[in-house]
PDB file of C-alpha atoms in Angstrom:
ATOM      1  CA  UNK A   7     -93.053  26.407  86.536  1.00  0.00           C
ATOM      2  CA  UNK A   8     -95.498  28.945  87.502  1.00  0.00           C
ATOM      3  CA  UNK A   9     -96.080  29.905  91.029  1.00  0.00           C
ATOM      4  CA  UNK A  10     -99.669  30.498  91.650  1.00  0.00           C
ATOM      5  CA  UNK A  11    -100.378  30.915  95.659  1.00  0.00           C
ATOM      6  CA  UNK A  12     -97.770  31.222  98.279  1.00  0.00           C
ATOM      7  CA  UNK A  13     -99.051  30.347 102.073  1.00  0.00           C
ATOM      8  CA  UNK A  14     -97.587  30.216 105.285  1.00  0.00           C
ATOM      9  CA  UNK A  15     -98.793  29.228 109.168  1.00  0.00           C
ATOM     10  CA  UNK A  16     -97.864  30.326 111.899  1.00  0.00           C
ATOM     11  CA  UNK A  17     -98.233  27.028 113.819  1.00  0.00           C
ATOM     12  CA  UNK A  18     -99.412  23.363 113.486  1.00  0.00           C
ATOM     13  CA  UNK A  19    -103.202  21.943 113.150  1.00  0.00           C
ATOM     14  CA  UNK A  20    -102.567  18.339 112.789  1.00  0.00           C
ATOM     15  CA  UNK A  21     -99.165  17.904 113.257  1.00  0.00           C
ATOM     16  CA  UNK A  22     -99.011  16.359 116.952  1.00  0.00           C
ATOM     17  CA  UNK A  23    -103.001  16.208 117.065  1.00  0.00           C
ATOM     18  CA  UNK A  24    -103.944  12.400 116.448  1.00  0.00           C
ATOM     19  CA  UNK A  25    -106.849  11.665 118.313  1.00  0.00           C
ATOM     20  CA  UNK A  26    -107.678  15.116 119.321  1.00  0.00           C
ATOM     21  CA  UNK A  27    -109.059  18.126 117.513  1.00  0.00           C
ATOM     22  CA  UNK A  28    -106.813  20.507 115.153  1.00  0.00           C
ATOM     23  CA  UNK A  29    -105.666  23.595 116.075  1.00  0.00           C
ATOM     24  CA  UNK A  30    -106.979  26.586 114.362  1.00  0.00           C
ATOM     25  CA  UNK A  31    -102.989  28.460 112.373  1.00  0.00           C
ATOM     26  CA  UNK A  32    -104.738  29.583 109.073  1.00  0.00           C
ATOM     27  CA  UNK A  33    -102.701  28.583 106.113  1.00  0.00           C
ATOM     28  CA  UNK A  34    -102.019  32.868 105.084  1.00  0.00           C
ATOM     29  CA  UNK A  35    -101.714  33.486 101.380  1.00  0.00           C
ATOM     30  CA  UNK A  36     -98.570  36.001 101.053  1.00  0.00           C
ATOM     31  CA  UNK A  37     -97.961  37.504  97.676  1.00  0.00           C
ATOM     32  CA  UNK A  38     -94.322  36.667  98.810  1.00  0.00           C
ATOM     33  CA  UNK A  39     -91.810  33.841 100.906  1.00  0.00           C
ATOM     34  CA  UNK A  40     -88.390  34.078 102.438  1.00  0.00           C
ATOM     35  CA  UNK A  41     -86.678  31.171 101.397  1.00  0.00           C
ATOM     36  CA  UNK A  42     -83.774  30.496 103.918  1.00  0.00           C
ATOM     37  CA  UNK A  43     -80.856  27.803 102.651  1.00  0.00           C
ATOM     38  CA  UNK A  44     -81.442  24.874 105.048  1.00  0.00           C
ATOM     39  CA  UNK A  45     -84.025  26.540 107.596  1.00  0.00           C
ATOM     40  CA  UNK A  46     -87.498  27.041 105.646  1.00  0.00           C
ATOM     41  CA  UNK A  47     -89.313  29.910 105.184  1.00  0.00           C
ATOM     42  CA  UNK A  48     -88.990  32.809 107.716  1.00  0.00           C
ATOM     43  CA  UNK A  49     -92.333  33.047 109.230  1.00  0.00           C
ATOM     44  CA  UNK A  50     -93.921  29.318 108.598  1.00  0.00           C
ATOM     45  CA  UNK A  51     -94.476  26.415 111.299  1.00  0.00           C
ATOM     46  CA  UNK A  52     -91.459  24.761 109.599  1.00  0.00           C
ATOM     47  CA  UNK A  53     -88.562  27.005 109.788  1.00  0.00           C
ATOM     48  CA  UNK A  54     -86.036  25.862 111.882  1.00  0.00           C
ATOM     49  CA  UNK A  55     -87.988  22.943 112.353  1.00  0.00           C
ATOM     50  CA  UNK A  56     -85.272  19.834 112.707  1.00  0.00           C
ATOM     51  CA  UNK A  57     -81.901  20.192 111.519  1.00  0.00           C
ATOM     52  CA  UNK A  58     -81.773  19.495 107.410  1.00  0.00           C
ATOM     53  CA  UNK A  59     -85.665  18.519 107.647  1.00  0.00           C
ATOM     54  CA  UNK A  60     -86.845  17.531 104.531  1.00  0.00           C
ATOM     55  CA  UNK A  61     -89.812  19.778 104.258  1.00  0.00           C
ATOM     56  CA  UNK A  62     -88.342  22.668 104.268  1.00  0.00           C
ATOM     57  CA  UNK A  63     -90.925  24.298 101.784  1.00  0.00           C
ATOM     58  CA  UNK A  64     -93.453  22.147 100.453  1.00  0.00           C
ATOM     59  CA  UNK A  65     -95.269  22.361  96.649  1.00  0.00           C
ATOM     60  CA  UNK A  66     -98.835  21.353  95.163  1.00  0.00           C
ATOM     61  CA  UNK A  67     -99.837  21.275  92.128  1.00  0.00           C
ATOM     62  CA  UNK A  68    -102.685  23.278  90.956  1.00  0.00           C
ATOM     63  CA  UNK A  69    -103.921  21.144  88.569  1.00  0.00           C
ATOM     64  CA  UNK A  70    -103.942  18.252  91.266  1.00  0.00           C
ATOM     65  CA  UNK A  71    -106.009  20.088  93.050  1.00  0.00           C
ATOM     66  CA  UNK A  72    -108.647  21.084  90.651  1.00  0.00           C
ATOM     67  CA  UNK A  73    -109.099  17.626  89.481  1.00  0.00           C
ATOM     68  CA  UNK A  74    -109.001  16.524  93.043  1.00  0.00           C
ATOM     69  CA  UNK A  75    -111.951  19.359  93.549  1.00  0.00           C
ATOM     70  CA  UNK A  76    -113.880  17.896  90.516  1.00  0.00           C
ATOM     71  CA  UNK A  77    -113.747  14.216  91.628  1.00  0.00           C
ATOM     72  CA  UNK A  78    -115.277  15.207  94.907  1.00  0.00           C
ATOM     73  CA  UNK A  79    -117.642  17.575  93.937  1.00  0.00           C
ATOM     74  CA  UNK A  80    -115.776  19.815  95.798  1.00  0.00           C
ATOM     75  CA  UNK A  81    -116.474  23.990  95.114  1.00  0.00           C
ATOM     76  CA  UNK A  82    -115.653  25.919  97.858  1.00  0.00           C
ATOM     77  CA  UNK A  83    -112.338  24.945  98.855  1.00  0.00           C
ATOM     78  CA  UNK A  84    -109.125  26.708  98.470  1.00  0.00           C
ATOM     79  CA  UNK A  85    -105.699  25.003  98.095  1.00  0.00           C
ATOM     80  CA  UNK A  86    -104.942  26.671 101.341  1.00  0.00           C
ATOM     81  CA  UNK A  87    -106.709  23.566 103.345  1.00  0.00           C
ATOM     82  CA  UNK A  88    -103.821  21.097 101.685  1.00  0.00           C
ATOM     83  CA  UNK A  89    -101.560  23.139 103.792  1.00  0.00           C
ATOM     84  CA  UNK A  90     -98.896  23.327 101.188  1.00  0.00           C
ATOM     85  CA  UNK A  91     -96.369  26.114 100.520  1.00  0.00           C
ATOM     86  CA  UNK A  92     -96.116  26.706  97.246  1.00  0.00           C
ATOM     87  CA  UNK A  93     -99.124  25.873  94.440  1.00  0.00           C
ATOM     88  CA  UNK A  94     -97.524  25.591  91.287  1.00  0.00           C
ATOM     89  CA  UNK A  95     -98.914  25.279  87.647  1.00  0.00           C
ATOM     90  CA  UNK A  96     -96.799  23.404  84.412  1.00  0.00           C
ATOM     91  CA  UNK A  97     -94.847  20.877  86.216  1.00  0.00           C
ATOM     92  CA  UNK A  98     -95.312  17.228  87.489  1.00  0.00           C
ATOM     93  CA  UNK A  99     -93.976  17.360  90.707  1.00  0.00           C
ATOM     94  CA  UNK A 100     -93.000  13.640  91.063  1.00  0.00           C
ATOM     95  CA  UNK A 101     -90.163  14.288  88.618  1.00  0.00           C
ATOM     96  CA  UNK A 102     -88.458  16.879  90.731  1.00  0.00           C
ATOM     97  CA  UNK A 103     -88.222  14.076  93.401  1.00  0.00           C
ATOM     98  CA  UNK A 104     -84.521  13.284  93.993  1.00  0.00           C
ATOM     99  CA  UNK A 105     -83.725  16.237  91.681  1.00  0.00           C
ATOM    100  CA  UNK A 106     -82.226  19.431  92.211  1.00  0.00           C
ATOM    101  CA  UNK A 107     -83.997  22.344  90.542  1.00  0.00           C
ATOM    102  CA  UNK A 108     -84.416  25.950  90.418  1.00  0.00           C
ATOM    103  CA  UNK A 109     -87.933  28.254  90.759  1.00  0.00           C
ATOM    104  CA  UNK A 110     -87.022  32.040  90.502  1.00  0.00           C
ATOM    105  CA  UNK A 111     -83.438  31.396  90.926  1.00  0.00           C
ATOM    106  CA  UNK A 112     -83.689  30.103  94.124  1.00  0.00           C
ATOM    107  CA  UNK A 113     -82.136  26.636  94.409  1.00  0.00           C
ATOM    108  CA  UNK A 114     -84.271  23.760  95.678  1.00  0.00           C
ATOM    109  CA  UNK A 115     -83.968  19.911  95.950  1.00  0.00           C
ATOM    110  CA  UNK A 116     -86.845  17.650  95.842  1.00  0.00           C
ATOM    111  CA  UNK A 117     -86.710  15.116  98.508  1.00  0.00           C
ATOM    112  CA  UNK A 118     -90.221  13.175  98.622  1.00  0.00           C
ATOM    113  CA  UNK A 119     -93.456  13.315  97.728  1.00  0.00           C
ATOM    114  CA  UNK A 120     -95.310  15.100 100.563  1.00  0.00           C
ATOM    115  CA  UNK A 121     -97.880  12.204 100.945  1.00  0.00           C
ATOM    116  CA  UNK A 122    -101.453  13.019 102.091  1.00  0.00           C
ATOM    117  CA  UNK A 123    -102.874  11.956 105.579  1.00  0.00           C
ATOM    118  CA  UNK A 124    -106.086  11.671 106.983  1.00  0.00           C
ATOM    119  CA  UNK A 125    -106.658  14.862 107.797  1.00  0.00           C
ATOM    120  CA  UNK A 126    -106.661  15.551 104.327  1.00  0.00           C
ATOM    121  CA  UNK A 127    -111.011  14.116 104.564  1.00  0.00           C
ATOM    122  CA  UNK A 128    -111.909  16.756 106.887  1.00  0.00           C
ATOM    123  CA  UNK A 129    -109.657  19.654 105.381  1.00  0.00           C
ATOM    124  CA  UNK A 130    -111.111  19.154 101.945  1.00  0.00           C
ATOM    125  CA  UNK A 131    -113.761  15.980 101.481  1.00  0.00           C
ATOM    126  CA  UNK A 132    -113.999  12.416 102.304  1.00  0.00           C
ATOM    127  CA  UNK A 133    -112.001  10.822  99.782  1.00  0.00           C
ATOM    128  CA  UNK A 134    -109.237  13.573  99.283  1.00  0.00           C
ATOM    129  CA  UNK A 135    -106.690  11.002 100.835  1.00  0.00           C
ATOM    130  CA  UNK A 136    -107.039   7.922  98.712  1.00  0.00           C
ATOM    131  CA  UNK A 137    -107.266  10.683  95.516  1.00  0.00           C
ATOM    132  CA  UNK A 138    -104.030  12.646  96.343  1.00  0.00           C
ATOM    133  CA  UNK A 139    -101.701   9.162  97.265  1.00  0.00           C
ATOM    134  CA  UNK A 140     -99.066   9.145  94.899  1.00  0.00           C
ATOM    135  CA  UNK A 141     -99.624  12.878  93.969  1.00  0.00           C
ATOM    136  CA  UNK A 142     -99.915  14.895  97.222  1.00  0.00           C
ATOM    137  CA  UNK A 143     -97.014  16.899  96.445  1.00  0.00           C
ATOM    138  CA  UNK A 144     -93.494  17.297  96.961  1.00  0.00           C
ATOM    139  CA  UNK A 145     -91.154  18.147 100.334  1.00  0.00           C
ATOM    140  CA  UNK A 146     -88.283  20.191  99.108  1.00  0.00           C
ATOM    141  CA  UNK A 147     -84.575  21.298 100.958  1.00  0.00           C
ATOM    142  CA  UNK A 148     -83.767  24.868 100.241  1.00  0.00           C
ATOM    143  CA  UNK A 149     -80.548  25.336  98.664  1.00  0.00           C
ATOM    144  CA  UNK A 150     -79.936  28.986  98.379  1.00  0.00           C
ATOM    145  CA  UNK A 151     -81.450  31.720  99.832  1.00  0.00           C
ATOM    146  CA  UNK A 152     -84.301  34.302  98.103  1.00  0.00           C
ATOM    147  CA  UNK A 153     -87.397  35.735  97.812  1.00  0.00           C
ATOM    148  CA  UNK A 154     -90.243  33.667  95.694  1.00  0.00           C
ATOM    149  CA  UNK A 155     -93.306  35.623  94.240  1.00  0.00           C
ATOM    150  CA  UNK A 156     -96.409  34.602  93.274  1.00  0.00           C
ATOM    151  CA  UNK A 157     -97.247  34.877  89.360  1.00  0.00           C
ATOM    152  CA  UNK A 158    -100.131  37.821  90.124  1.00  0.00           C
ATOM    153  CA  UNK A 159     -96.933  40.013  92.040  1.00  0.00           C
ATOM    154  CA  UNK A 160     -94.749  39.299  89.143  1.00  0.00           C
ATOM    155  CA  UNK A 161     -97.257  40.530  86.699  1.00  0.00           C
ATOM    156  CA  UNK A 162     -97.860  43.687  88.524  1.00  0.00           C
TER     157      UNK A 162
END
């Protein structure tokens, strides 16, 4: 699996905000995340959330989102507006789902798929809902603790 953008945010924009506007927490690209066993990642809206919450760290895959971009006619998005953690390249999420697996030896167990909302059609395009059910992502548990690293800080 290749990681190819790390974000974080500081706070929540939908989360809490039906029927009223979002907030404004960018979604940061870092070259690099804390992972923390059973908190999230230091510095994102997440960590320490709820007690063994099952989106500890949250994945997207990158070639989800392009096609995603292409069926809307979308070209001036980044996968920043999904709000995900971790875009990854060469794996089908859905399989990690119930399954515990490893990303820069750092432990992780997939728990869900992270399943789009409505938001999702005024973060990206009308339509980016409907397209992303059954392949929004995943919501992961952190099982051991570690740094992850994008692919362009690996190569460096």
């Amino acid at each position: 699996m290749e990681v190819c953008h790390l974000y974080i945010s500081p706070g929540h924009n939908f989360v809490g905000h039906h029927d009223r506007e979002p907030d404004v927490h960018s979604a940061i690209e870092v070259p690099m995340i804390e992972c923390v066993a059973g908190r999230g990642i230091r510095g994102d809206r997440y960590f320490d959330f709820k007690e063994d919450y099952k989106g500890q760290i949250t994945f997207l895959s990158a070639e989800v989102f392009d096609e995603l971009c292409l069926a809307l006619s979308v070209c001036d998005c980044s996968p920043a507006a999904t709000r995900r953690n971790v875009v990854t390249r060469g794996v089908d999420l859905n399989d990690l789902i119930g399954q515990d697996f490893e990303v820069q030896e750092i432990r992780f167990r997939g728990v869900q798929e992270c399943a789009p909302c409505y938001w999702m059609e005024r973060a990206i395009a009308p339509g980016a809902k409907e397209f992303l059910k059954g392949r929004g992502g995943l919501r992961a548990r952190i099982l051991s603790d570690g740094e992850l690293r994008s692919a362009s800080t690996l190569s460096s």
